[in-house]
mmCIF file of C-alpha atoms in Angstrom:
data_model
loop_
_atom_site.group_PDB
_atom_site.id
_atom_site.type_symbol
_atom_site.label_atom_id
_atom_site.label_comp_id
_atom_site.label_asym_id
_atom_site.label_seq_id
_atom_site.Cartn_x
_atom_site.Cartn_y
_atom_site.Cartn_z
ATOM 1 C CA UNK A 26 69.670 101.035 124.568
ATOM 2 C CA UNK A 27 68.058 104.473 124.452
ATOM 3 C CA UNK A 28 68.736 107.068 127.115
ATOM 4 C CA UNK A 29 72.181 105.685 127.883
ATOM 5 C CA UNK A 30 74.976 107.925 129.102
ATOM 6 C CA UNK A 31 78.226 107.375 127.237
ATOM 7 C CA UNK A 32 81.399 108.825 128.701
ATOM 8 C CA UNK A 33 84.473 109.661 126.643
ATOM 9 C CA UNK A 34 87.835 110.479 128.203
ATOM 10 C CA UNK A 35 89.762 112.992 126.105
ATOM 11 C CA UNK A 36 88.656 116.016 124.062
ATOM 12 C CA UNK A 37 91.164 115.672 121.277
ATOM 13 C CA UNK A 38 89.893 115.239 117.752
ATOM 14 C CA UNK A 39 89.367 111.456 118.067
ATOM 15 C CA UNK A 40 87.396 111.716 121.302
ATOM 16 C CA UNK A 41 85.280 114.580 119.990
ATOM 17 C CA UNK A 42 84.644 112.854 116.652
ATOM 18 C CA UNK A 43 83.511 109.767 118.577
ATOM 19 C CA UNK A 44 81.211 111.794 120.802
ATOM 20 C CA UNK A 45 79.721 113.501 117.765
ATOM 21 C CA UNK A 46 79.177 110.175 115.988
ATOM 22 C CA UNK A 47 77.338 108.730 118.981
ATOM 23 C CA UNK A 48 75.181 111.840 119.410
ATOM 24 C CA UNK A 49 74.157 111.834 115.746
ATOM 25 C CA UNK A 50 73.746 108.095 115.248
ATOM 26 C CA UNK A 51 71.940 107.343 118.510
ATOM 27 C CA UNK A 52 69.451 110.095 119.389
ATOM 28 C CA UNK A 53 68.479 110.021 123.041
ATOM 29 C CA UNK A 54 71.953 108.969 124.150
ATOM 30 C CA UNK A 55 73.670 111.456 126.435
ATOM 31 C CA UNK A 56 77.332 112.026 125.598
ATOM 32 C CA UNK A 57 79.743 113.407 128.180
ATOM 33 C CA UNK A 58 83.343 114.094 127.169
ATOM 34 C CA UNK A 59 85.790 114.456 130.056
ATOM 35 C CA UNK A 60 88.812 116.707 129.463
ATOM 36 C CA UNK A 61 91.475 117.644 131.986
ATOM 37 C CA UNK A 62 92.368 120.908 130.248
ATOM 38 C CA UNK A 63 90.318 124.103 130.098
ATOM 39 C CA UNK A 64 89.923 123.874 126.324
ATOM 40 C CA UNK A 65 89.566 121.169 123.707
ATOM 41 C CA UNK A 66 92.291 119.919 121.343
ATOM 42 C CA UNK A 67 95.155 121.313 123.412
ATOM 43 C CA UNK A 68 97.686 118.525 122.917
ATOM 44 C CA UNK A 69 98.250 116.338 119.816
ATOM 45 C CA UNK A 70 95.368 117.893 117.883
ATOM 46 C CA UNK A 71 96.444 121.413 118.741
ATOM 47 C CA UNK A 72 100.051 120.776 117.712
ATOM 48 C CA UNK A 73 99.206 119.026 114.456
ATOM 49 C CA UNK A 74 100.749 120.173 111.167
ATOM 50 C CA UNK A 75 97.352 120.129 109.468
ATOM 51 C CA UNK A 76 98.049 117.552 106.737
ATOM 52 C CA UNK A 77 95.153 115.431 105.479
ATOM 53 C CA UNK A 78 96.973 112.224 104.538
ATOM 54 C CA UNK A 79 95.759 110.347 101.475
ATOM 55 C CA UNK A 80 96.752 106.840 102.642
ATOM 56 C CA UNK A 81 100.066 106.339 100.829
ATOM 57 C CA UNK A 82 102.119 104.807 103.613
ATOM 58 C CA UNK A 83 99.944 102.294 105.423
ATOM 59 C CA UNK A 84 99.878 98.508 105.184
ATOM 60 C CA UNK A 85 96.925 97.453 102.984
ATOM 61 C CA UNK A 86 94.172 95.925 105.088
ATOM 62 C CA UNK A 87 95.374 97.574 108.298
ATOM 63 C CA UNK A 88 93.120 99.817 110.338
ATOM 64 C CA UNK A 89 95.337 102.761 109.421
ATOM 65 C CA UNK A 90 94.890 102.131 105.714
ATOM 66 C CA UNK A 91 91.162 101.479 105.773
ATOM 67 C CA UNK A 92 90.222 104.228 108.197
ATOM 68 C CA UNK A 93 92.489 106.863 106.647
ATOM 69 C CA UNK A 94 91.036 106.450 103.156
ATOM 70 C CA UNK A 95 87.493 106.502 104.567
ATOM 71 C CA UNK A 96 88.360 109.381 106.888
ATOM 72 C CA UNK A 97 89.570 111.622 104.070
ATOM 73 C CA UNK A 98 86.205 111.450 102.323
ATOM 74 C CA UNK A 99 84.299 112.163 105.526
ATOM 75 C CA UNK A 100 86.592 115.013 106.540
ATOM 76 C CA UNK A 101 86.492 116.686 103.125
ATOM 77 C CA UNK A 102 82.691 116.653 103.108
ATOM 78 C CA UNK A 103 82.499 117.933 106.690
ATOM 79 C CA UNK A 104 84.862 120.819 105.994
ATOM 80 C CA UNK A 105 82.912 121.772 102.892
ATOM 81 C CA UNK A 106 79.616 121.695 104.784
ATOM 82 C CA UNK A 107 80.972 123.797 107.643
ATOM 83 C CA UNK A 108 83.074 126.122 105.474
ATOM 84 C CA UNK A 109 86.257 125.061 107.254
ATOM 85 C CA UNK A 110 89.663 125.256 105.514
ATOM 86 C CA UNK A 111 90.396 122.318 103.216
ATOM 87 C CA UNK A 112 92.939 122.869 100.442
ATOM 88 C CA UNK A 113 94.140 120.109 98.126
ATOM 89 C CA UNK A 114 97.662 121.414 97.524
ATOM 90 C CA UNK A 115 99.185 118.038 96.639
ATOM 91 C CA UNK A 116 102.181 116.108 97.919
ATOM 92 C CA UNK A 117 105.456 114.969 96.381
ATOM 93 C CA UNK A 118 107.120 111.967 98.032
ATOM 94 C CA UNK A 119 110.577 112.428 96.620
ATOM 95 C CA UNK A 120 113.609 110.182 96.173
ATOM 96 C CA UNK A 121 116.943 111.989 96.243
ATOM 97 C CA UNK A 122 119.202 108.905 96.040
ATOM 98 C CA UNK A 123 119.228 105.852 93.792
ATOM 99 C CA UNK A 124 118.875 103.502 96.753
ATOM 100 C CA UNK A 125 115.482 105.080 97.560
ATOM 101 C CA UNK A 126 113.889 104.183 94.228
ATOM 102 C CA UNK A 127 113.003 100.642 95.281
ATOM 103 C CA UNK A 128 111.342 101.884 98.454
ATOM 104 C CA UNK A 129 109.478 104.506 96.448
ATOM 105 C CA UNK A 130 108.164 101.838 94.096
ATOM 106 C CA UNK A 131 107.014 99.770 97.095
ATOM 107 C CA UNK A 132 105.168 102.846 98.360
ATOM 108 C CA UNK A 133 103.512 103.253 94.984
ATOM 109 C CA UNK A 134 102.198 99.675 95.034
ATOM 110 C CA UNK A 135 101.045 100.053 98.623
ATOM 111 C CA UNK A 136 99.232 103.307 97.835
ATOM 112 C CA UNK A 137 97.512 101.792 94.791
ATOM 113 C CA UNK A 138 96.305 98.902 96.967
ATOM 114 C CA UNK A 139 94.924 101.512 99.349
ATOM 115 C CA UNK A 140 93.081 103.224 96.463
ATOM 116 C CA UNK A 141 94.851 106.551 96.897
ATOM 117 C CA UNK A 142 93.208 108.712 94.205
ATOM 118 C CA UNK A 143 95.113 110.084 91.210
ATOM 119 C CA UNK A 144 98.538 109.002 92.479
ATOM 120 C CA UNK A 145 101.223 108.882 89.794
ATOM 121 C CA UNK A 146 104.962 108.513 89.355
ATOM 122 C CA UNK A 147 106.771 111.638 88.173
ATOM 123 C CA UNK A 148 110.208 112.103 86.644
ATOM 124 C CA UNK A 149 112.916 114.577 87.596
ATOM 125 C CA UNK A 150 111.673 117.008 84.930
ATOM 126 C CA UNK A 151 108.063 116.680 86.099
ATOM 127 C CA UNK A 152 109.144 117.397 89.671
ATOM 128 C CA UNK A 153 110.410 120.759 88.451
ATOM 129 C CA UNK A 154 107.051 121.507 86.842
ATOM 130 C CA UNK A 155 105.275 120.886 90.141
ATOM 131 C CA UNK A 156 107.922 122.268 92.505
ATOM 132 C CA UNK A 157 110.426 124.449 90.606
ATOM 133 C CA UNK A 158 112.778 124.714 93.600
ATOM 134 C CA UNK A 159 112.731 121.051 94.591
ATOM 135 C CA UNK A 160 115.514 118.534 94.150
ATOM 136 C CA UNK A 161 114.976 114.828 93.648
ATOM 137 C CA UNK A 162 115.503 112.253 90.943
ATOM 138 C CA UNK A 163 111.958 110.829 90.953
ATOM 139 C CA UNK A 164 108.807 111.159 93.035
ATOM 140 C CA UNK A 165 105.251 110.101 93.665
ATOM 141 C CA UNK A 166 102.678 112.854 93.239
ATOM 142 C CA UNK A 167 99.450 112.759 95.248
ATOM 143 C CA UNK A 168 97.430 115.745 94.001
ATOM 144 C CA UNK A 169 94.534 115.136 96.400
ATOM 145 C CA UNK A 170 96.594 115.374 99.587
ATOM 146 C CA UNK A 171 95.281 118.385 101.486
ATOM 147 C CA UNK A 172 95.834 120.705 104.418
ATOM 148 C CA UNK A 173 93.270 121.824 106.962
ATOM 149 C CA UNK A 174 92.847 123.289 110.462
ATOM 150 C CA UNK A 175 92.355 120.423 112.907
ATOM 151 C CA UNK A 176 91.795 122.527 116.054
ATOM 152 C CA UNK A 177 88.975 124.351 114.218
ATOM 153 C CA UNK A 178 87.458 121.003 113.218
ATOM 154 C CA UNK A 179 87.704 119.766 116.809
ATOM 155 C CA UNK A 180 85.942 122.877 118.098
ATOM 156 C CA UNK A 181 83.182 122.298 115.568
ATOM 157 C CA UNK A 182 82.846 118.669 116.706
ATOM 158 C CA UNK A 183 82.490 119.915 120.302
ATOM 159 C CA UNK A 184 79.745 122.300 119.172
ATOM 160 C CA UNK A 185 77.952 119.421 117.433
ATOM 161 C CA UNK A 186 78.001 117.432 120.674
ATOM 162 C CA UNK A 187 76.571 120.351 122.661
ATOM 163 C CA UNK A 188 73.926 121.037 120.009
ATOM 164 C CA UNK A 189 72.819 117.391 120.274
ATOM 165 C CA UNK A 190 72.355 117.716 124.049
ATOM 166 C CA UNK A 191 75.732 116.372 125.101
ATOM 167 C CA UNK A 192 78.461 117.972 127.186
ATOM 168 C CA UNK A 193 82.187 118.558 126.993
ATOM 169 C CA UNK A 194 83.202 118.784 130.640
ATOM 170 C CA UNK A 195 86.445 120.786 130.796
ATOM 171 C CA UNK A 196 88.777 120.909 133.787
ATOM 172 C CA UNK A 197 87.893 117.294 134.664
ATOM 173 C CA UNK A 198 91.105 115.237 134.973
ATOM 174 C CA UNK A 199 90.024 111.627 135.376
ATOM 175 C CA UNK A 200 91.536 110.164 138.544
ATOM 176 C CA UNK A 201 89.415 107.050 138.965
ATOM 177 C CA UNK A 202 87.441 104.578 136.862
ATOM 178 C CA UNK A 203 85.404 102.030 138.790
ATOM 179 C CA UNK A 204 82.999 99.330 137.669
ATOM 180 C CA UNK A 205 79.767 99.689 139.636
ATOM 181 C CA UNK A 206 76.415 97.894 139.305
ATOM 182 C CA UNK A 207 74.906 98.806 135.950
ATOM 183 C CA UNK A 208 77.742 100.995 134.755
ATOM 184 C CA UNK A 209 81.043 102.726 135.374
ATOM 185 C CA UNK A 210 81.851 105.511 137.794
ATOM 186 C CA UNK A 211 84.225 108.164 136.505
ATOM 187 C CA UNK A 212 85.917 110.265 139.166
ATOM 188 C CA UNK A 213 87.869 113.501 139.202
ATOM 189 C CA UNK A 214 88.895 114.143 142.787
ATOM 190 C CA UNK A 215 85.636 114.291 144.725
ATOM 191 C CA UNK A 216 83.486 114.635 141.611
ATOM 192 C CA UNK A 217 81.709 111.478 140.423
ATOM 193 C CA UNK A 218 79.603 110.647 137.387
ATOM 194 C CA UNK A 219 78.107 107.285 136.481
ATOM 195 C CA UNK A 220 78.025 106.322 132.797
ATOM 196 C CA UNK A 221 76.700 103.223 131.077
ATOM 197 C CA UNK A 222 79.739 102.797 128.844
ATOM 198 C CA UNK A 223 83.110 104.488 128.636
ATOM 199 C CA UNK A 224 85.439 105.152 125.703
ATOM 200 C CA UNK A 225 89.058 106.096 126.375
ATOM 201 C CA UNK A 226 90.633 108.493 123.853
ATOM 202 C CA UNK A 227 93.309 109.921 126.103
ATOM 203 C CA UNK A 228 96.176 110.320 123.624
ATOM 204 C CA UNK A 229 99.417 111.002 125.471
ATOM 205 C CA UNK A 230 97.861 109.638 128.673
ATOM 206 C CA UNK A 231 96.139 106.652 127.063
ATOM 207 C CA UNK A 232 98.088 103.947 128.918
ATOM 208 C CA UNK A 233 97.780 105.767 132.257
ATOM 209 C CA UNK A 234 94.012 106.162 131.874
ATOM 210 C CA UNK A 235 93.704 102.562 130.668
ATOM 211 C CA UNK A 236 95.494 101.454 133.846
ATOM 212 C CA UNK A 237 92.793 103.190 135.888
ATOM 213 C CA UNK A 238 90.289 101.042 134.007
ATOM 214 C CA UNK A 239 92.192 97.815 134.850
ATOM 215 C CA UNK A 240 93.176 97.372 131.210
ATOM 216 C CA UNK A 241 96.333 95.530 130.126
ATOM 217 C CA UNK A 242 99.638 97.293 130.735
ATOM 218 C CA UNK A 243 100.919 97.062 127.157
ATOM 219 C CA UNK A 244 101.475 98.866 124.939
ATOM 220 C CA UNK A 245 102.995 101.807 126.811
ATOM 221 C CA UNK A 246 103.092 105.340 125.494
ATOM 222 C CA UNK A 247 106.522 106.732 124.646
ATOM 223 C CA UNK A 248 106.429 110.490 123.949
ATOM 224 C CA UNK A 249 108.380 111.687 120.924
ATOM 225 C CA UNK A 250 108.762 115.424 120.500
ATOM 226 C CA UNK A 251 108.627 116.643 116.923
ATOM 227 C CA UNK A 252 110.248 120.043 116.474
ATOM 228 C CA UNK A 253 109.608 122.373 113.543
ATOM 229 C CA UNK A 254 111.405 125.184 111.801
ATOM 230 C CA UNK A 255 109.496 127.864 109.905
ATOM 231 C CA UNK A 256 110.613 129.243 106.583
ATOM 232 C CA UNK A 257 111.119 132.977 106.895
ATOM 233 C CA UNK A 258 108.237 134.924 105.288
ATOM 234 C CA UNK A 259 110.344 135.984 102.311
ATOM 235 C CA UNK A 260 111.210 132.320 101.609
ATOM 236 C CA UNK A 261 107.746 130.692 101.749
ATOM 237 C CA UNK A 262 107.384 131.111 97.986
ATOM 238 C CA UNK A 263 110.012 128.407 97.501
ATOM 239 C CA UNK A 264 107.464 125.669 98.270
ATOM 240 C CA UNK A 265 104.079 125.283 96.575
ATOM 241 C CA UNK A 266 102.813 122.023 98.026
ATOM 242 C CA UNK A 267 103.844 119.321 100.476
ATOM 243 C CA UNK A 268 107.364 117.955 99.917
ATOM 244 C CA UNK A 269 108.169 114.693 101.714
ATOM 245 C CA UNK A 270 111.070 112.232 101.726
ATOM 246 C CA UNK A 271 110.705 108.527 101.039
ATOM 247 C CA UNK A 272 110.282 107.295 104.636
ATOM 248 C CA UNK A 273 112.479 104.766 106.381
ATOM 249 C CA UNK A 274 110.279 101.637 106.728
ATOM 250 C CA UNK A 275 111.844 100.833 110.116
ATOM 251 C CA UNK A 276 110.017 103.748 111.744
ATOM 252 C CA UNK A 277 106.423 105.005 111.912
ATOM 253 C CA UNK A 278 107.720 108.563 111.351
ATOM 254 C CA UNK A 279 107.746 110.199 107.922
ATOM 255 C CA UNK A 280 110.966 112.221 108.172
ATOM 256 C CA UNK A 281 111.605 115.952 107.892
ATOM 257 C CA UNK A 282 109.374 117.532 105.247
ATOM 258 C CA UNK A 283 108.054 120.880 104.005
ATOM 259 C CA UNK A 284 104.474 121.660 104.999
ATOM 260 C CA UNK A 285 102.550 124.756 103.889
ATOM 261 C CA UNK A 286 99.905 125.674 106.470
ATOM 262 C CA UNK A 287 96.460 127.172 105.943
ATOM 263 C CA UNK A 288 97.709 130.373 107.633
ATOM 264 C CA UNK A 289 100.332 130.864 104.893
ATOM 265 C CA UNK A 290 103.377 129.762 106.894
ATOM 266 C CA UNK A 291 105.590 126.857 105.809
ATOM 267 C CA UNK A 292 106.907 124.404 108.377
ATOM 268 C CA UNK A 293 110.044 122.317 107.993
ATOM 269 C CA UNK A 294 110.098 119.208 110.151
ATOM 270 C CA UNK A 295 109.456 117.423 112.348
ATOM 271 C CA UNK A 296 112.371 115.516 113.730
ATOM 272 C CA UNK A 297 111.626 112.835 116.330
ATOM 273 C CA UNK A 298 113.390 113.013 119.687
ATOM 274 C CA UNK A 299 112.448 111.240 122.873
ATOM 275 C CA UNK A 300 110.615 113.767 125.029
ATOM 276 C CA UNK A 301 111.472 113.955 128.723
ATOM 277 C CA UNK A 302 107.816 114.534 129.598
ATOM 278 C CA UNK A 303 104.571 113.376 128.023
ATOM 279 C CA UNK A 304 103.583 116.969 127.454
ATOM 280 C CA UNK A 305 107.166 118.090 126.906
ATOM 281 C CA UNK A 306 106.744 120.598 124.095
ATOM 282 C CA UNK A 307 109.938 122.341 125.196
ATOM 283 C CA UNK A 308 113.378 120.752 125.362
ATOM 284 C CA UNK A 309 113.675 121.916 128.983
ATOM 285 C CA UNK A 310 110.385 120.328 130.142
ATOM 286 C CA UNK A 311 111.225 117.320 132.325
ATOM 287 C CA UNK A 312 108.832 115.070 134.248
ATOM 288 C CA UNK A 313 110.555 112.788 136.784
ATOM 289 C CA UNK A 314 107.400 110.637 136.905
ATOM 290 C CA UNK A 315 107.376 110.155 133.141
ATOM 291 C CA UNK A 316 111.115 109.445 133.057
ATOM 292 C CA UNK A 317 110.806 106.818 135.801
ATOM 293 C CA UNK A 318 107.991 105.199 133.864
ATOM 294 C CA UNK A 319 110.183 105.056 130.752
ATOM 295 C CA UNK A 320 113.126 103.651 132.676
ATOM 296 C CA UNK A 321 111.020 100.966 134.350
ATOM 297 C CA UNK A 322 109.561 99.621 131.113
ATOM 298 C CA UNK A 323 111.656 96.891 129.422
ATOM 299 C CA UNK A 324 110.454 97.974 125.995
ATOM 300 C CA UNK A 325 112.202 101.337 126.386
ATOM 301 C CA UNK A 326 115.623 99.734 126.753
ATOM 302 C CA UNK A 327 115.018 97.295 123.912
ATOM 303 C CA UNK A 328 113.958 100.168 121.667
ATOM 304 C CA UNK A 329 117.059 102.157 122.655
ATOM 305 C CA UNK A 330 119.335 99.201 121.897
ATOM 306 C CA UNK A 331 117.878 98.899 118.405
ATOM 307 C CA UNK A 332 117.703 102.573 117.452
ATOM 308 C CA UNK A 333 120.254 104.544 119.481
ATOM 309 C CA UNK A 334 122.216 105.694 116.414
ATOM 310 C CA UNK A 335 119.111 107.248 114.893
ATOM 311 C CA UNK A 336 118.323 108.824 118.255
ATOM 312 C CA UNK A 337 121.738 110.503 118.417
ATOM 313 C CA UNK A 338 121.226 111.940 114.920
ATOM 314 C CA UNK A 339 117.783 113.288 115.837
ATOM 315 C CA UNK A 340 119.102 114.957 119.008
ATOM 316 C CA UNK A 341 121.902 116.550 117.003
ATOM 317 C CA UNK A 342 119.242 118.161 114.810
ATOM 318 C CA UNK A 343 117.333 119.259 117.898
ATOM 319 C CA UNK A 344 120.371 121.155 119.202
ATOM 320 C CA UNK A 345 121.662 122.541 115.899
ATOM 321 C CA UNK A 346 119.613 124.335 113.244
ATOM 322 C CA UNK A 347 122.367 123.634 110.708
ATOM 323 C CA UNK A 348 122.179 119.895 111.417
ATOM 324 C CA UNK A 349 118.373 119.998 111.362
ATOM 325 C CA UNK A 350 118.351 121.588 107.917
ATOM 326 C CA UNK A 351 121.052 119.384 106.393
ATOM 327 C CA UNK A 352 118.636 116.697 105.196
ATOM 328 C CA UNK A 353 115.850 119.171 104.431
ATOM 329 C CA UNK A 354 118.175 120.924 101.994
ATOM 330 C CA UNK A 355 118.325 117.787 99.851
ATOM 331 C CA UNK A 356 114.654 118.241 98.977
ATOM 332 C CA UNK A 357 114.667 122.005 98.425
ATOM 333 C CA UNK A 358 118.310 122.737 97.522
ATOM 334 C CA UNK A 359 119.662 126.037 98.748
ATOM 335 C CA UNK A 360 117.366 126.199 101.769
ATOM 336 C CA UNK A 361 119.443 126.115 104.930
ATOM 337 C CA UNK A 362 119.776 127.415 108.453
ATOM 338 C CA UNK A 363 119.786 131.054 107.281
ATOM 339 C CA UNK A 364 116.296 130.629 105.771
ATOM 340 C CA UNK A 365 114.431 129.406 108.850
ATOM 341 C CA UNK A 366 113.475 130.353 112.369
ATOM 342 C CA UNK A 367 112.533 128.069 115.223
ATOM 343 C CA UNK A 368 108.877 127.102 115.143
ATOM 344 C CA UNK A 369 106.705 125.128 117.511
ATOM 345 C CA UNK A 370 106.769 121.499 118.577
ATOM 346 C CA UNK A 371 104.337 118.675 119.110
ATOM 347 C CA UNK A 372 104.525 115.453 121.069
ATOM 348 C CA UNK A 373 103.487 112.193 119.434
ATOM 349 C CA UNK A 374 101.906 109.538 121.641
ATOM 350 C CA UNK A 375 103.771 106.539 120.227
ATOM 351 C CA UNK A 376 102.807 103.135 121.592
ATOM 352 C CA UNK A 377 105.637 100.724 122.358
ATOM 353 C CA UNK A 378 105.375 96.989 122.945
ATOM 354 C CA UNK A 379 107.367 95.197 125.626
ATOM 355 C CA UNK A 380 109.749 93.747 123.031
ATOM 356 C CA UNK A 381 110.779 97.249 121.930
ATOM 357 C CA UNK A 382 108.621 97.341 118.785
ATOM 358 C CA UNK A 383 107.164 100.716 117.845
ATOM 359 C CA UNK A 384 103.485 99.981 117.253
ATOM 360 C CA UNK A 385 102.486 101.052 113.757
ATOM 361 C CA UNK A 386 98.772 100.347 113.404
ATOM 362 C CA UNK A 387 95.903 101.827 115.372
ATOM 363 C CA UNK A 388 95.054 99.708 118.409
ATOM 364 C CA UNK A 389 91.529 99.746 119.784
ATOM 365 C CA UNK A 390 90.054 97.095 122.037
ATOM 366 C CA UNK A 391 87.301 96.497 124.589
ATOM 367 C CA UNK A 392 87.306 95.522 128.242
ATOM 368 C CA UNK A 393 83.715 94.884 129.272
ATOM 369 C CA UNK A 394 81.854 98.193 129.087
ATOM 370 C CA UNK A 395 85.065 100.091 128.338
ATOM 371 C CA UNK A 396 86.589 100.646 124.903
ATOM 372 C CA UNK A 397 90.215 101.772 124.912
ATOM 373 C CA UNK A 398 92.061 103.518 122.097
ATOM 374 C CA UNK A 399 95.618 102.504 122.922
ATOM 375 C CA UNK A 400 97.480 103.701 119.825
ATOM 376 C CA UNK A 401 96.199 106.435 117.508
ATOM 377 C CA UNK A 402 99.083 108.626 116.318
ATOM 378 C CA UNK A 403 99.246 110.254 112.895
ATOM 379 C CA UNK A 404 97.189 109.923 110.701
ATOM 380 C CA UNK A 405 94.543 109.755 113.442
ATOM 381 C CA UNK A 406 93.433 113.342 112.813
ATOM 382 C CA UNK A 407 92.855 112.553 109.130
ATOM 383 C CA UNK A 408 91.051 109.343 110.061
ATOM 384 C CA UNK A 409 89.202 110.746 113.092
ATOM 385 C CA UNK A 410 85.674 110.554 111.683
ATOM 386 C CA UNK A 411 86.270 107.031 110.360
ATOM 387 C CA UNK A 412 87.839 105.980 113.681
ATOM 388 C CA UNK A 413 84.684 107.289 115.332
ATOM 389 C CA UNK A 414 82.533 105.143 113.034
ATOM 390 C CA UNK A 415 84.695 102.112 113.815
ATOM 391 C CA UNK A 416 84.518 102.672 117.582
ATOM 392 C CA UNK A 417 80.784 103.264 117.616
ATOM 393 C CA UNK A 418 80.193 100.189 115.463
ATOM 394 C CA UNK A 419 82.250 98.091 117.872
ATOM 395 C CA UNK A 420 80.687 99.527 121.038
ATOM 396 C CA UNK A 421 77.111 99.101 119.873
ATOM 397 C CA UNK A 422 77.557 96.007 117.697
ATOM 398 C CA UNK A 423 76.656 97.857 114.511
ATOM 399 C CA UNK A 424 78.091 97.274 111.065
#
């Protein structure tokens, strides 16, 4: 229907990509993005490490796999058109123990099924050619894996929405969502705006906003803080490209890795510790409301019962730089606590089912005129433009 008003809750990269896709694909449609902060991309997008994932890790046929591979192509073209940073520096996924070789081979088969371009196995000697300072007994090399600047991309998406006649309404925390005749009323305090359809891309607040829309209670969002170290400036030369471990298949996290950034810095991390607040970027940030929500959800206790040993290890690394760098030093031998300084931190909006299962795939579903993105952690930034295509196709019944 022409001349519709489509509301989007959340001005992170997924919400902005979706707004842009609607504005470009459906001329005459008014797009309004509601954002509680005074700027776009302040939370997950703004704390992203900047990696453009190639699609190595994800289950073939899953939304993550399909949308990541599609998203890379869209993102690369967009960055080239807008002269935004996009550097294909390559990634090594490296095994350092014999018992990791089987998992690495499984990753290789998975990545080939996902059509990851130019992926190849490399030997110990070839690792040294690519990363002279790296350890490892074997690796997968993905030369097309890239780095970019996601906050800059998000700002450009916001500009595209405005240029198409839409609006990014900042300082508008959504406090009410009500079905009314012919549409949906979105409220922020005393402010009201009626939209024809609503798309929820609220990230760390996705379950709370979905509750306002009378959506199902599960999955819940569990915030995991990922903390980073930075290699000291005189040590950044030790790493040329991205250096990753073979991930533990029990978790949707990729483990501590080395990540060159487009600004020339090199991050080491992240770990994954349970945050005590949804926006708890500092160890000392505590939200009693968020903690009560965690404690009241059965899935939290079931998750803790399954994974408490890993949690203790991650907290040890959070409190001790030496402990944090112990595993990292396996991948770039000789790099330790003396070579790094504390960097920033991000918080991952990880969905958790009632049975304690950490949700791996993207979850997007509809409730009447409302479409809710309930789980879109990494690699959602990589896949953002493809996620937008998927959402818009579902909302408007398009292929």
